XYZ file of C-alpha atoms in Angstrom:
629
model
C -98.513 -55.322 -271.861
C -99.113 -58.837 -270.278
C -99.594 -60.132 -266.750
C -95.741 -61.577 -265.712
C -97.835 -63.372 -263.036
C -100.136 -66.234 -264.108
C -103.845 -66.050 -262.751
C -104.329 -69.163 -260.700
C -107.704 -71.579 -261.446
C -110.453 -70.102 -260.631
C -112.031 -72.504 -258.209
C -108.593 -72.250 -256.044
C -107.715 -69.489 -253.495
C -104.789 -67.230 -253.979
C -102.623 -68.546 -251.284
C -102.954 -71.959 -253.176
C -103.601 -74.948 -252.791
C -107.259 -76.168 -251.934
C -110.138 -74.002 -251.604
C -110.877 -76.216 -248.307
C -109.172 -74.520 -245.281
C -107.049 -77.356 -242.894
C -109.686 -79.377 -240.407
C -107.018 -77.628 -237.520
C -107.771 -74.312 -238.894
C -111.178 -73.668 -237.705
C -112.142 -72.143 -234.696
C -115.301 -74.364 -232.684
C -117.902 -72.331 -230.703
C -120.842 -74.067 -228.797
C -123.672 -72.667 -226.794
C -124.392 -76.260 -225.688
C -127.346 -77.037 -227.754
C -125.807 -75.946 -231.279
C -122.396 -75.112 -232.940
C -120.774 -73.045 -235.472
C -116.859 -73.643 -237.210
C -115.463 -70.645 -238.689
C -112.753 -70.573 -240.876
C -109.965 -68.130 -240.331
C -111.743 -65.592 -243.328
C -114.438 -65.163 -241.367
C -116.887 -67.687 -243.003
C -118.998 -69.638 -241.021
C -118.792 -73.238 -242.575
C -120.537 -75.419 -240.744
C -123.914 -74.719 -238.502
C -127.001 -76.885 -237.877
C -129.620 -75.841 -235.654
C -131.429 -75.309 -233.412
C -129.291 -78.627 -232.659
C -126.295 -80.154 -233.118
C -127.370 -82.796 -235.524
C -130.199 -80.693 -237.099
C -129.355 -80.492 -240.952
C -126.577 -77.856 -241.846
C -127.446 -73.704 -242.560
C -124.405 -73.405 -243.829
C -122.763 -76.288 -244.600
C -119.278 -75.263 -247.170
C -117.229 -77.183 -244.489
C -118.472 -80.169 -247.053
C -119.041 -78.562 -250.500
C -117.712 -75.423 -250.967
C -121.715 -74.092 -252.581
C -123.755 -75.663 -249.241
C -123.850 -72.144 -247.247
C -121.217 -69.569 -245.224
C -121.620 -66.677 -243.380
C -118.247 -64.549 -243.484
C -117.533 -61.512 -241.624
C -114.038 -59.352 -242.342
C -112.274 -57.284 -244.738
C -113.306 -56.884 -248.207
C -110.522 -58.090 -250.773
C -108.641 -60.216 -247.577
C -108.539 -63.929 -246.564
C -106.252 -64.375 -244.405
C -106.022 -62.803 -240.869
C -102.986 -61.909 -238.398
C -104.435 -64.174 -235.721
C -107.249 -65.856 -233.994
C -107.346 -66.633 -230.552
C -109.916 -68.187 -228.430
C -110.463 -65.020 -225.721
C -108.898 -66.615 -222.155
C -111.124 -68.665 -220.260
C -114.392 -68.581 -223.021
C -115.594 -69.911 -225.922
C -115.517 -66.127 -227.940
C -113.522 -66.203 -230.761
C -111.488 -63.006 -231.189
C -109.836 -62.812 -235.064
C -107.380 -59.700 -235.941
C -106.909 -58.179 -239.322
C -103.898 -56.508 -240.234
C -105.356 -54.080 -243.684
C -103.673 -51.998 -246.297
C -105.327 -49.277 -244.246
C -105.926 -50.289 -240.724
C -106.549 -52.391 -238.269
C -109.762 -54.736 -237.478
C -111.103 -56.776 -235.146
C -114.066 -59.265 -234.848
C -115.172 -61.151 -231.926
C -117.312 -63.959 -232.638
C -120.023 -65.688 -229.869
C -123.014 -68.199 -229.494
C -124.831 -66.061 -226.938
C -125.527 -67.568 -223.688
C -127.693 -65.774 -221.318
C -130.232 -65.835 -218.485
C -132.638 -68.840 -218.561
C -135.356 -68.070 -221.033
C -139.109 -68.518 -219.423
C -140.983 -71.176 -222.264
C -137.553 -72.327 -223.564
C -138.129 -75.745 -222.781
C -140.836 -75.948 -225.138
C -138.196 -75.456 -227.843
C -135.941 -78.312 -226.904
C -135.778 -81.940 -225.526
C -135.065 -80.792 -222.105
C -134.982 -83.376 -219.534
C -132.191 -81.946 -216.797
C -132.578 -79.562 -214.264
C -133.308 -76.156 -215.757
C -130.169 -74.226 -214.922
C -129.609 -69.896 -214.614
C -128.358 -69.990 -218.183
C -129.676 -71.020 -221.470
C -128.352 -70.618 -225.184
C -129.813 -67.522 -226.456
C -129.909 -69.698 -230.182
C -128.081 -66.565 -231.619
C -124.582 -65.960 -232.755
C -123.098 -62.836 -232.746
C -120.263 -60.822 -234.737
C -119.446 -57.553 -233.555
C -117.077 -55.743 -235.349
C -114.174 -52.539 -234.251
C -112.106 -50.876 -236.602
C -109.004 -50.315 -233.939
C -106.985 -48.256 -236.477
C -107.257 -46.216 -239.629
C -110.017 -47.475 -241.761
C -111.410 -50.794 -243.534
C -114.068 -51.931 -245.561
C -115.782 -54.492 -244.532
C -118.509 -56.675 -245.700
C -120.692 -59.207 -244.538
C -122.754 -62.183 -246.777
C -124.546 -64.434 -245.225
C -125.795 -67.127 -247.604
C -127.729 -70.146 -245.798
C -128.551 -73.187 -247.651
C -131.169 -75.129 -245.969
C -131.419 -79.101 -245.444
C -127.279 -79.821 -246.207
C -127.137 -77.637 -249.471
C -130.185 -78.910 -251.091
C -132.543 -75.690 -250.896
C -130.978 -71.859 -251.254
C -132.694 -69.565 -248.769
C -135.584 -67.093 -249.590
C -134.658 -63.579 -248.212
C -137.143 -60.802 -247.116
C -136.777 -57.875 -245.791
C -137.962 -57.357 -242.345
C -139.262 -54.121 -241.152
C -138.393 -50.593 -243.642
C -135.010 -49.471 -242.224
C -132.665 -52.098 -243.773
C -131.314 -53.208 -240.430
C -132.916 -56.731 -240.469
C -134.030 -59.771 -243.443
C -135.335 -63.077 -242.472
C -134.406 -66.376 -244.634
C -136.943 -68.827 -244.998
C -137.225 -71.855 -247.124
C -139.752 -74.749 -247.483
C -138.880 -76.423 -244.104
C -140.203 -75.090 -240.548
C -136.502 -73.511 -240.022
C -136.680 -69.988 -240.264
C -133.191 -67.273 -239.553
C -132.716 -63.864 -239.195
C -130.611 -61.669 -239.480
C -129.724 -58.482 -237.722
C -127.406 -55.507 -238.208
C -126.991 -51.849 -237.697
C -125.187 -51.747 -241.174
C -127.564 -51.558 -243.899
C -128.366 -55.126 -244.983
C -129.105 -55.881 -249.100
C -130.621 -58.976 -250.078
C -129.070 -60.466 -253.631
C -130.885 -63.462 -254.478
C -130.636 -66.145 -251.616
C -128.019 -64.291 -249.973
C -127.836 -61.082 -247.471
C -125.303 -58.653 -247.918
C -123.725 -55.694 -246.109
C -120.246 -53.506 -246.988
C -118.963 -50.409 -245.094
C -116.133 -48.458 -244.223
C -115.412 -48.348 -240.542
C -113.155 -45.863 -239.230
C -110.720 -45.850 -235.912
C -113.215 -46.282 -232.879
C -116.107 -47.311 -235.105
C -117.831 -50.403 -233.684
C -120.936 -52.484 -235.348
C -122.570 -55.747 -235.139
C -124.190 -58.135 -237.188
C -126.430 -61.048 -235.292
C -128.384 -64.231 -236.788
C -130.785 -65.224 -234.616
C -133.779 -68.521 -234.549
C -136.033 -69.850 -232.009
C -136.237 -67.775 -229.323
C -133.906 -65.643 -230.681
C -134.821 -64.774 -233.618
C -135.978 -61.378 -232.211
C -132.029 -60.720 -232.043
C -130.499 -58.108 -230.481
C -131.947 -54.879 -230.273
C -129.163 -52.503 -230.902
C -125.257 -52.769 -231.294
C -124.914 -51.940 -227.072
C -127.424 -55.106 -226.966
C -125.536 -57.338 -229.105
C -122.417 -56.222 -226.910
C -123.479 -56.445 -223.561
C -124.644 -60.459 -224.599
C -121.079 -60.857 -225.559
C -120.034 -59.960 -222.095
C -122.372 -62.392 -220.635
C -121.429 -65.233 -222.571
C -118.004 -64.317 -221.642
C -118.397 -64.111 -217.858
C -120.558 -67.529 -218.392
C -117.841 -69.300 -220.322
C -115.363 -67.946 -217.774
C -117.790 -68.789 -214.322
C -117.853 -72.184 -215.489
C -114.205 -73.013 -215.416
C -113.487 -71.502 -212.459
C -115.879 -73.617 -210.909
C -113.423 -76.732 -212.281
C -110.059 -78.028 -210.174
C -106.857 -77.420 -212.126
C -103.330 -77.994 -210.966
C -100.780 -74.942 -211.371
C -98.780 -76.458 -214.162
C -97.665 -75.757 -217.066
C -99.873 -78.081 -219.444
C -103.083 -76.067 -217.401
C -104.168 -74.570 -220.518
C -104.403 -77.506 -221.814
C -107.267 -79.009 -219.319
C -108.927 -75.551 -219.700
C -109.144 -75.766 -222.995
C -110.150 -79.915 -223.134
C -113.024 -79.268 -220.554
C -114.284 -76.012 -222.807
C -114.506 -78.518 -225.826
C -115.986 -81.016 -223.948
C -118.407 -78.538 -222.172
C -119.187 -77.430 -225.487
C -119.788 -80.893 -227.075
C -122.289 -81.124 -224.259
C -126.329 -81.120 -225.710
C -127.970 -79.179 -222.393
C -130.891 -80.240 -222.434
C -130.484 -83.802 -221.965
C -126.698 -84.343 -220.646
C -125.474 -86.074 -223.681
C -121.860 -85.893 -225.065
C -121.565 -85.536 -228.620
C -118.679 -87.545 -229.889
C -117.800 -84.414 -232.520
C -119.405 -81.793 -233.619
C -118.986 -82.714 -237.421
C -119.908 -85.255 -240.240
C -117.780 -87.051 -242.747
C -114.474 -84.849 -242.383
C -112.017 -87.757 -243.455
C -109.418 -89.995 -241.632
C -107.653 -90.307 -245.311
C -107.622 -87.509 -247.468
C -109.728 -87.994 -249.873
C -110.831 -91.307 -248.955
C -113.870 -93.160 -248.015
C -113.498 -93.793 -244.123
C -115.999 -90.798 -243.968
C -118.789 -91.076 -240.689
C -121.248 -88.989 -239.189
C -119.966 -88.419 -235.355
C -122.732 -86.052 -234.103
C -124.370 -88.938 -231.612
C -123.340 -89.627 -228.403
C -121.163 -93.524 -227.711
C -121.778 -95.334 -224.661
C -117.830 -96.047 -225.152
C -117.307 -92.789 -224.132
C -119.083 -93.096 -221.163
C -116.111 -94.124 -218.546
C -113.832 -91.522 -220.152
C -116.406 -88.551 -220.274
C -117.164 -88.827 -216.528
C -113.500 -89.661 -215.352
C -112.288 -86.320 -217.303
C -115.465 -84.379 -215.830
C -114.556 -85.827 -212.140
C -111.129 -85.429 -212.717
C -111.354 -81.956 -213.508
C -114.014 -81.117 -210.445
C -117.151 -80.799 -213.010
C -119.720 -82.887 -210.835
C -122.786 -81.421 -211.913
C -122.363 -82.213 -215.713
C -121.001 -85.737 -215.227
C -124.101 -86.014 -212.792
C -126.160 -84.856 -216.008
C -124.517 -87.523 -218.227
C -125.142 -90.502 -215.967
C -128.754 -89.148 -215.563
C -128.686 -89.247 -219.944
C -127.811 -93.035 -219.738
C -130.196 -93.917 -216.904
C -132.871 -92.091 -219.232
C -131.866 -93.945 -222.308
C -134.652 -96.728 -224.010
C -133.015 -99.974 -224.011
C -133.133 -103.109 -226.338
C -135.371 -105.822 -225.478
C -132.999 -107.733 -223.804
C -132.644 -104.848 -221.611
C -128.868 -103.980 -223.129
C -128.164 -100.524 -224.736
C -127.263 -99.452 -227.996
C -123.445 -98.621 -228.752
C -124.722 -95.057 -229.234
C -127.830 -92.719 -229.424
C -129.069 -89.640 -230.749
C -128.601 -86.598 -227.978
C -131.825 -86.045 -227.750
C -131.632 -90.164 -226.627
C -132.990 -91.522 -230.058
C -132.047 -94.749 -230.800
C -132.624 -94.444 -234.822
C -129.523 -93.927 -236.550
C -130.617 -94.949 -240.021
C -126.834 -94.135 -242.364
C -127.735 -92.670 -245.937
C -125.247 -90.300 -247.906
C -125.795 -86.835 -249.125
C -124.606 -87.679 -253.220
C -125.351 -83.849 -253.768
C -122.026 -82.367 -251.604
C -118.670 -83.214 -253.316
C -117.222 -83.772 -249.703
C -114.135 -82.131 -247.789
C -111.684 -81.791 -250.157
C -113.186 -84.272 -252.520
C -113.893 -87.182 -249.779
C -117.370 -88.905 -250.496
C -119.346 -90.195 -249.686
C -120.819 -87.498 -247.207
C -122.771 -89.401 -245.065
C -125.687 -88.643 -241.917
C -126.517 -90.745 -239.611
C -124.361 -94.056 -238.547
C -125.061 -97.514 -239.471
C -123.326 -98.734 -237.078
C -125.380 -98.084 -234.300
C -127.320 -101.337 -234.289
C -124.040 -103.149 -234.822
C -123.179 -106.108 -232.037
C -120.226 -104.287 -230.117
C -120.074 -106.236 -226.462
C -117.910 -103.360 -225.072
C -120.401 -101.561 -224.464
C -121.952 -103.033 -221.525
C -118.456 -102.533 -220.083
C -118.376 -98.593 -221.031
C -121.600 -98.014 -219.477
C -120.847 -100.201 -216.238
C -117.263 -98.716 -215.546
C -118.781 -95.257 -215.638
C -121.449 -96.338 -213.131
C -119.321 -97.212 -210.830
C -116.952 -94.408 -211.249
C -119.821 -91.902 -210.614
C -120.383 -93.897 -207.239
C -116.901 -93.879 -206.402
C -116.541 -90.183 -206.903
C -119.878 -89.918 -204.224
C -122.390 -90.348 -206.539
C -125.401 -92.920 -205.349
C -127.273 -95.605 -207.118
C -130.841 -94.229 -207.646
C -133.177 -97.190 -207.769
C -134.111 -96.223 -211.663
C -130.015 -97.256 -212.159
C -130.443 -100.847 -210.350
C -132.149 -102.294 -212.717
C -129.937 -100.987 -216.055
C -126.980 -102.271 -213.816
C -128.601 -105.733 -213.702
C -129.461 -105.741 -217.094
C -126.256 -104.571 -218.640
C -124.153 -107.036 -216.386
C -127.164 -109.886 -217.921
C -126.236 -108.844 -221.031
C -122.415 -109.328 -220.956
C -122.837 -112.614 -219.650
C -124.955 -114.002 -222.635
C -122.389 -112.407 -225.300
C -119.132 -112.465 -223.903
C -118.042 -115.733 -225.424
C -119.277 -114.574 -229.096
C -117.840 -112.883 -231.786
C -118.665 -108.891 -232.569
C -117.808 -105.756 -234.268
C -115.137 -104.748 -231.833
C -114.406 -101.657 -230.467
C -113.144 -99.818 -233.857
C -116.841 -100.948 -235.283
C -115.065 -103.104 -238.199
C -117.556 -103.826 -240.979
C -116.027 -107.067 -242.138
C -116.666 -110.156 -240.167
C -117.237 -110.450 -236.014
C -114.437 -111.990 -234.198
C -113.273 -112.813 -231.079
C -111.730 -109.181 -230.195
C -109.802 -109.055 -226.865
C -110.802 -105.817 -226.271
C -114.725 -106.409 -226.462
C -113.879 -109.434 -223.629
C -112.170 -107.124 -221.628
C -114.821 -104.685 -221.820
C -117.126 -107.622 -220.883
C -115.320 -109.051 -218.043
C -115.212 -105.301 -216.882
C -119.164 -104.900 -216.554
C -118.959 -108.529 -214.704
C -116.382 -106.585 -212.237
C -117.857 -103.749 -211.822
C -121.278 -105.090 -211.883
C -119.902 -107.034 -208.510
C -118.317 -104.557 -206.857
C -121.855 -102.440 -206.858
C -123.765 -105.506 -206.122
C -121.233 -105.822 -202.739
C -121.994 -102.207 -202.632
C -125.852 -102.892 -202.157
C -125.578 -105.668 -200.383
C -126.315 -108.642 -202.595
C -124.288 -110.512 -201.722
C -124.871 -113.478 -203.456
C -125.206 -111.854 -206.515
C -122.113 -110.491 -206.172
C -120.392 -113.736 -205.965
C -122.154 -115.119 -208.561
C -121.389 -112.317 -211.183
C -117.459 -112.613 -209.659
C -117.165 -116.371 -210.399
C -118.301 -115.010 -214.236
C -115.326 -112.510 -214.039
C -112.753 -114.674 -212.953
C -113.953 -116.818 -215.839
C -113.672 -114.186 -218.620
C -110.177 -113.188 -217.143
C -109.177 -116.859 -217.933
C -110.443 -117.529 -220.876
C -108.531 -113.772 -221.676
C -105.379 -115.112 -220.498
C -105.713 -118.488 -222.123
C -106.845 -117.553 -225.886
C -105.912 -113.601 -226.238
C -102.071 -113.882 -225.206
C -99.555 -114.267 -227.931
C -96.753 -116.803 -227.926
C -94.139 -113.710 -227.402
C -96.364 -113.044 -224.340
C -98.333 -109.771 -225.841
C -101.934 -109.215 -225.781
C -103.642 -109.495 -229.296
C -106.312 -107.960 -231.457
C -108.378 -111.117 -231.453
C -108.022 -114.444 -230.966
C -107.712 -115.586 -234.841
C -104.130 -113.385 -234.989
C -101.021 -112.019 -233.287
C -101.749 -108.523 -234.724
C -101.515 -105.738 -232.166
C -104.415 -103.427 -231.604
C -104.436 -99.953 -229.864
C -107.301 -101.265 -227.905
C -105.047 -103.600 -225.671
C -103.909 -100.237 -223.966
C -106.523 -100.122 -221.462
C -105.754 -103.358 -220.154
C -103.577 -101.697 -217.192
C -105.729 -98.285 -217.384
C -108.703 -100.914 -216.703
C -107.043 -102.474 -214.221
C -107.528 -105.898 -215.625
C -103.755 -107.205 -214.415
C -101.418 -104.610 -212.627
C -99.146 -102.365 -214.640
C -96.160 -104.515 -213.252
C -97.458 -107.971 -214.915
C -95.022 -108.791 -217.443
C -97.309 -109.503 -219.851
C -99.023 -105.751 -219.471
C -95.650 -104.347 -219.973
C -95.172 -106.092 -223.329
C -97.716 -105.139 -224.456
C -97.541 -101.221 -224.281
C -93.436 -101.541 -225.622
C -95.148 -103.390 -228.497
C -97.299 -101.200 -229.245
C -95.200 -98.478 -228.825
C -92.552 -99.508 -230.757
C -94.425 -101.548 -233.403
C -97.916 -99.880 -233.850
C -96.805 -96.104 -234.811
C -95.854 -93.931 -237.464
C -93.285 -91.462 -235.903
C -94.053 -92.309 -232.721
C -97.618 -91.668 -233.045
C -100.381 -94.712 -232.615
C -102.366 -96.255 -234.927
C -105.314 -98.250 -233.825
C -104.029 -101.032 -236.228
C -102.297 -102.132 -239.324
C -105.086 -101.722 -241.994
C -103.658 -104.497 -244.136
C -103.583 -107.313 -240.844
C -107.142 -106.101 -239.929
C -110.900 -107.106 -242.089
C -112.591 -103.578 -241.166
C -114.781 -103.642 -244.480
C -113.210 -101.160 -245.891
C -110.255 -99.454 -248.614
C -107.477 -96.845 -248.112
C -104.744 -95.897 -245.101
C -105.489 -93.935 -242.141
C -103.990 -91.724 -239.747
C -102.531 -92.097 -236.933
C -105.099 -92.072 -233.837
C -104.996 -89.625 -231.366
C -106.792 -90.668 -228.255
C -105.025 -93.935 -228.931
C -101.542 -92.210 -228.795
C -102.412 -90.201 -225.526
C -103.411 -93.895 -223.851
C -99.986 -95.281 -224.706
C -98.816 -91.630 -222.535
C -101.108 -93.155 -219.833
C -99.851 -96.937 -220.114
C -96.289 -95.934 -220.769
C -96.677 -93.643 -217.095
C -98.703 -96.830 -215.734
C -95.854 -99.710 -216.277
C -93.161 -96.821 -215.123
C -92.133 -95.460 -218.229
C -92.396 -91.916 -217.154
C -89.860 -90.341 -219.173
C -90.934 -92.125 -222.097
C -95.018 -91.219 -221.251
C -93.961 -87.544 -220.876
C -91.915 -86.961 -223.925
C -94.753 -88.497 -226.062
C -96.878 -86.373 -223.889
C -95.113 -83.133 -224.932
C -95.206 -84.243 -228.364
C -98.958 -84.825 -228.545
C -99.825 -81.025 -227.397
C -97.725 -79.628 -229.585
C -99.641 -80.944 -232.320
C -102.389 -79.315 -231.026
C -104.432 -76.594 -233.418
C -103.293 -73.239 -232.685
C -106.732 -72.803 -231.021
C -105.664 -75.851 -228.739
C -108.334 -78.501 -230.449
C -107.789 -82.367 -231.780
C -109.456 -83.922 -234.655
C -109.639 -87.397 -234.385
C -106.294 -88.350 -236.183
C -102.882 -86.818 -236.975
C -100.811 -87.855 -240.264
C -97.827 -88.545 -238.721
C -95.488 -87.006 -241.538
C -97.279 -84.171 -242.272
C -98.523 -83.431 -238.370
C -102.271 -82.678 -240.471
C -105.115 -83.060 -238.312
C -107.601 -85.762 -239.873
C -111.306 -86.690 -239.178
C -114.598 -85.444 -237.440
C -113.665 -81.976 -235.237
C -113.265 -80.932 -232.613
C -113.294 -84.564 -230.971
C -114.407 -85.274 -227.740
C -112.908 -88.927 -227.510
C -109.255 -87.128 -227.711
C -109.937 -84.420 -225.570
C -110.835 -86.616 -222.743
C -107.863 -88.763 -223.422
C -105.647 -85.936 -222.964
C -106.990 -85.020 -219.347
C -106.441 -89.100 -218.567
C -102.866 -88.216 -220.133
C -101.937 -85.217 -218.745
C -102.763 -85.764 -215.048
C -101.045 -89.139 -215.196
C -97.962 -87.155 -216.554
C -98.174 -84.261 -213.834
C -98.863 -86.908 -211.066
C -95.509 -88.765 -212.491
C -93.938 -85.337 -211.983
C -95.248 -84.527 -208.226
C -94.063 -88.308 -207.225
């Protein structure tokens, strides 16, 4: 007799559809010098180490043959639920089986501070009590009747270009090491007897009620691993009670959105390279703001754009010693010759950037080119000397002091926005077609001017301070005069009447009060004129030369600064229902991409994104304080 059911293609899962699980689906966990997304099988997808950037282990996240490492039930892909555990960054995943019940709690070990660590890393900041153990581990517990499980771990070294070679390590199949022809060397440990099968390692088992085992990949300083399943457990429990310590050391207000901001400052936290203080902008490469599409970038570097955002979120939220760290990255950072920075660095503070693309992966669902690295970084964006003088000041303003090492990149940043502010650039979206007069960048520059000002009154220079005012008021006019439309809304730049997300930080800058007319709008405009279902684009593709082909998605961070503008020009009811909106889109884990497609509600681009996260603390507390006026 025949099959009644039709076998579906082989090279697509049963459920349907494509082999690539959504960007929303995976779970993100950090121990703040590397990262791991698992997919809700069990597979570990995407992990570089021993840092962020370093070149991908496992790497099926972009080609479905560059590397997993999947824990679970044989014969089952899809789980009951996954949940981050309260308060940490432990991934807890539930399996519902034919014949029981099974649960796996996934970590990236942190632990006590390791003597010699710092020889391993780039590590600049204040040693702290805690320090990644460079290990994750998966323990597993059969809750209910019984279930076979299996483990394969299959790294491919250097993005998918080199299969790993497996030994066995010691006689009592517990442990195998995976090697290849680069100095990065894994290994793994188990108390389940571990086969190797070409460049793979492989484990299977039936666990019965009560049973509990683990299985641990170590490198660096941990590549010892665990020592025994009561090891491997108790370093769960640490990382917990770290992950957990942390936030409570935060300020949250009793609301209802609170999970929210504990689960923006985790990401962020997490997105945060230890050693040095940097903020990566995501913890991915070329995931894609079309599907299938080209607008594919590598976002595993830290922006000085984010620099005003990252430490008003971490003040904001009461996390002074890591937004201390951050300024302390910038003040470290090698400068141009002209004494300006670039528009973004390495987190280790390297200033190379070189783009090339990776030909060999076929891409997230099919989107190439793949690419490493960012060519943009040596682009001519004059925001930045905005970004990075906005933040200064906001770190003195929240009671942070001006060491003298930060005097001098204060003058030269507020030096360099003077010599470029009347020039064309890149803008803030990084458009690779021609420079033009953005209004954004000129706001950005007239903002370092400000700034640059107020801390010179600050110091006491007097003078100087009214010298690099008189430059302000000059920028403002020439704002005013060139970068208003005739229907009295702000532009893009000064060659068109096309709107531009960008214009929304206008009143969140504090360039004209929220109560100027022409402030308000703008942010209607926008709102009504620059969405897709309500959600914000950054602009119209076809009214903008970015350099490049296809749609995008809706922005994210962009639509949670129209919830702050909206709230600014007294549009609270209007700010709060987009609010609302905004987090239910959320992943069910409570992470952003970088982009939503409005009518499908799919999350689009790099992941989990740090630029969104820290718009949604700006959002949310403007919403709240709305509510508690």
């Amino acid at each position: 007799m025949s099959p009644t059911i039709q076998l579906p293609p082989h090279d697509q899962p049963l459920f349907g559809g494509s082999p690539f699980p959504p960007i929303a689906d995976y779970s993100f966990l950090s121990d703040c010098h590397s990262c791991a997304l698992i997919a809700p099988d069990g597979s570990v997808e995407w992990m570089g180490v021993p840092r962020f950037d370093s070149p991908s282990v496992f790497g099926a996240l972009l080609d479905r043959r560059a590397g997993s490492f999947r824990v679970g039930p044989w014969g089952m892909q899809v789980p009951l639920s996954v949940r981050y555990i309260p308060g940490t960054m432990i991934i807890e995943t539930t399996w519902l089986c034919p014949s029981g019940w099974l649960v796996v709690r996934d970590g990236l070990s942190i632990g006590p501070w390791h003597d010699g660590a710092a020889a391993d890393s780039d590590q600049t900041r204040p040693p702290t009590d805690n320090d990644a153990d460079h290990m994750l581990i998966r323990s597993i517990e059969c809750i209910q009747g019984s279930v076979d499980v299996e483990v394969v771990c299959e790294p491919i070294f250097e993005y998918g270009r080199e299969p790993a070679v497996w030994a066995a390590h010691g006689s009592d199949w517990n442990a195998a090491e995976a090697t290849c022809s680069v100095d990065t060397k894994l290994r793994l440990h188990s108390d389940l007897r571990l086969g190797i099968e070409g460049s793979r390692a492989r484990a299977r088992h039936t666990l019965v009620e009560g049973e509990r085992r683990f299985v641990a990949l170590g490198w660096s300083h941990g590549i010892d691993g665990p020592s025994d399943r009561q090891d491997a457990e108790d370093r769960l429990a640490t990382t917990e009670h770290y992950w957990r310590g942390w936030l409570a050391g935060g300020r949250f207000p009793d609301h209802r959105w609170r999970g929210h901001l504990h689960r923006s400052a985790l990401t962020l936290k997490g997105l945060t390279y230890a050693p040095t203080g940097a903020t990566l902008a995501a913890a991915t490469t070329s995931l894609p703001e079309t599907p299938g599409g080209e607008r594919n970038w590598d976002y595993r570097y830290c922006w000085m754009r984010d620099a005003t955002f990252t430490l008003w979120g971490l003040h904001a939220l009461g996390f002074d010693w890591e937004a201390d760290d951050f300024m302390q990255f910038v003040a470290d950072l090698e400068r141009n010759p002209d004494g300006a920075l670039q528009i973004m660095y390495g987190i280790g503070g390297e200033r190379d950037l070189t783009e090339s693309t990776l030909d060999h992966l076929s891409g997230y669902d099919g989107a190439v080119p793949v690419r490493i690295g960012n060519g943009a970084y040596d682009q001519r964006q004059n925001d930045v000397f905005g970004s990075v003088l906005d933040s200064i000041y906001l770190h003195t303003k929240m009671g942070g002091h001006i060491p003298q090492r930060l005097w001098s990149v204060i003058e030269d940043q507020v030096k360099g926005a003077i010599a470029v502010w009347d020039k064309p650039d890149q803008g803030i979206w990084e458009a690779r077609g021609e420079p033009k007069h953005y209004v954004s960048s000129k706001l950005q520059c007239w903002v370092a001017v400000d700034r640059g000002a107020r801390l010179a009154e600050r110091e006491g220079e007097r003078q100087l301070a009214e010298e690099w005012q008189a430059v302000a008021d000059t920028i403002s006019a020439d704002i005013l005069e060139k970068g208003v439309s005739e229907r009295g809304v702000f532009r893009q730049h000064y060659e068109t009447d096309a709107l531009d997300a960008s214009t929304l930080l206008i009143p969140i800058n504090r360039f004209l009060p929220p109560e100027d007319d022409r402030v308000r709008k703008t942010v209607i405009a926008i709102a009504d004129e620059l969405t897709e279902d309500g959600f914000v684009l950054r602009y119209r593709t076809e009214e903008t030369d970015d350099g490049l082909k296809g749609e995008e998605g809706t922005f994210l961070i962009c639509s949670f600064w129209l919830v702050s503008a909206l709230s600014e020009i007294g549009e609270q009811a209007r700010a709060a229902a987009l609010c609302e909106r905004l987090l239910q889109h959320a992943s069910a884990l409570g992470l952003y991409a970088e982009e939503l497609e409005a009518k499908s509600g799919r999350h689009l681009g790099n992941y989990p994104q740090a630029f969104t996260h820290l718009a949604l603390i700006n959002a949310v507390l403007h919403v709240i304080a709305d509510e508690e006026r």
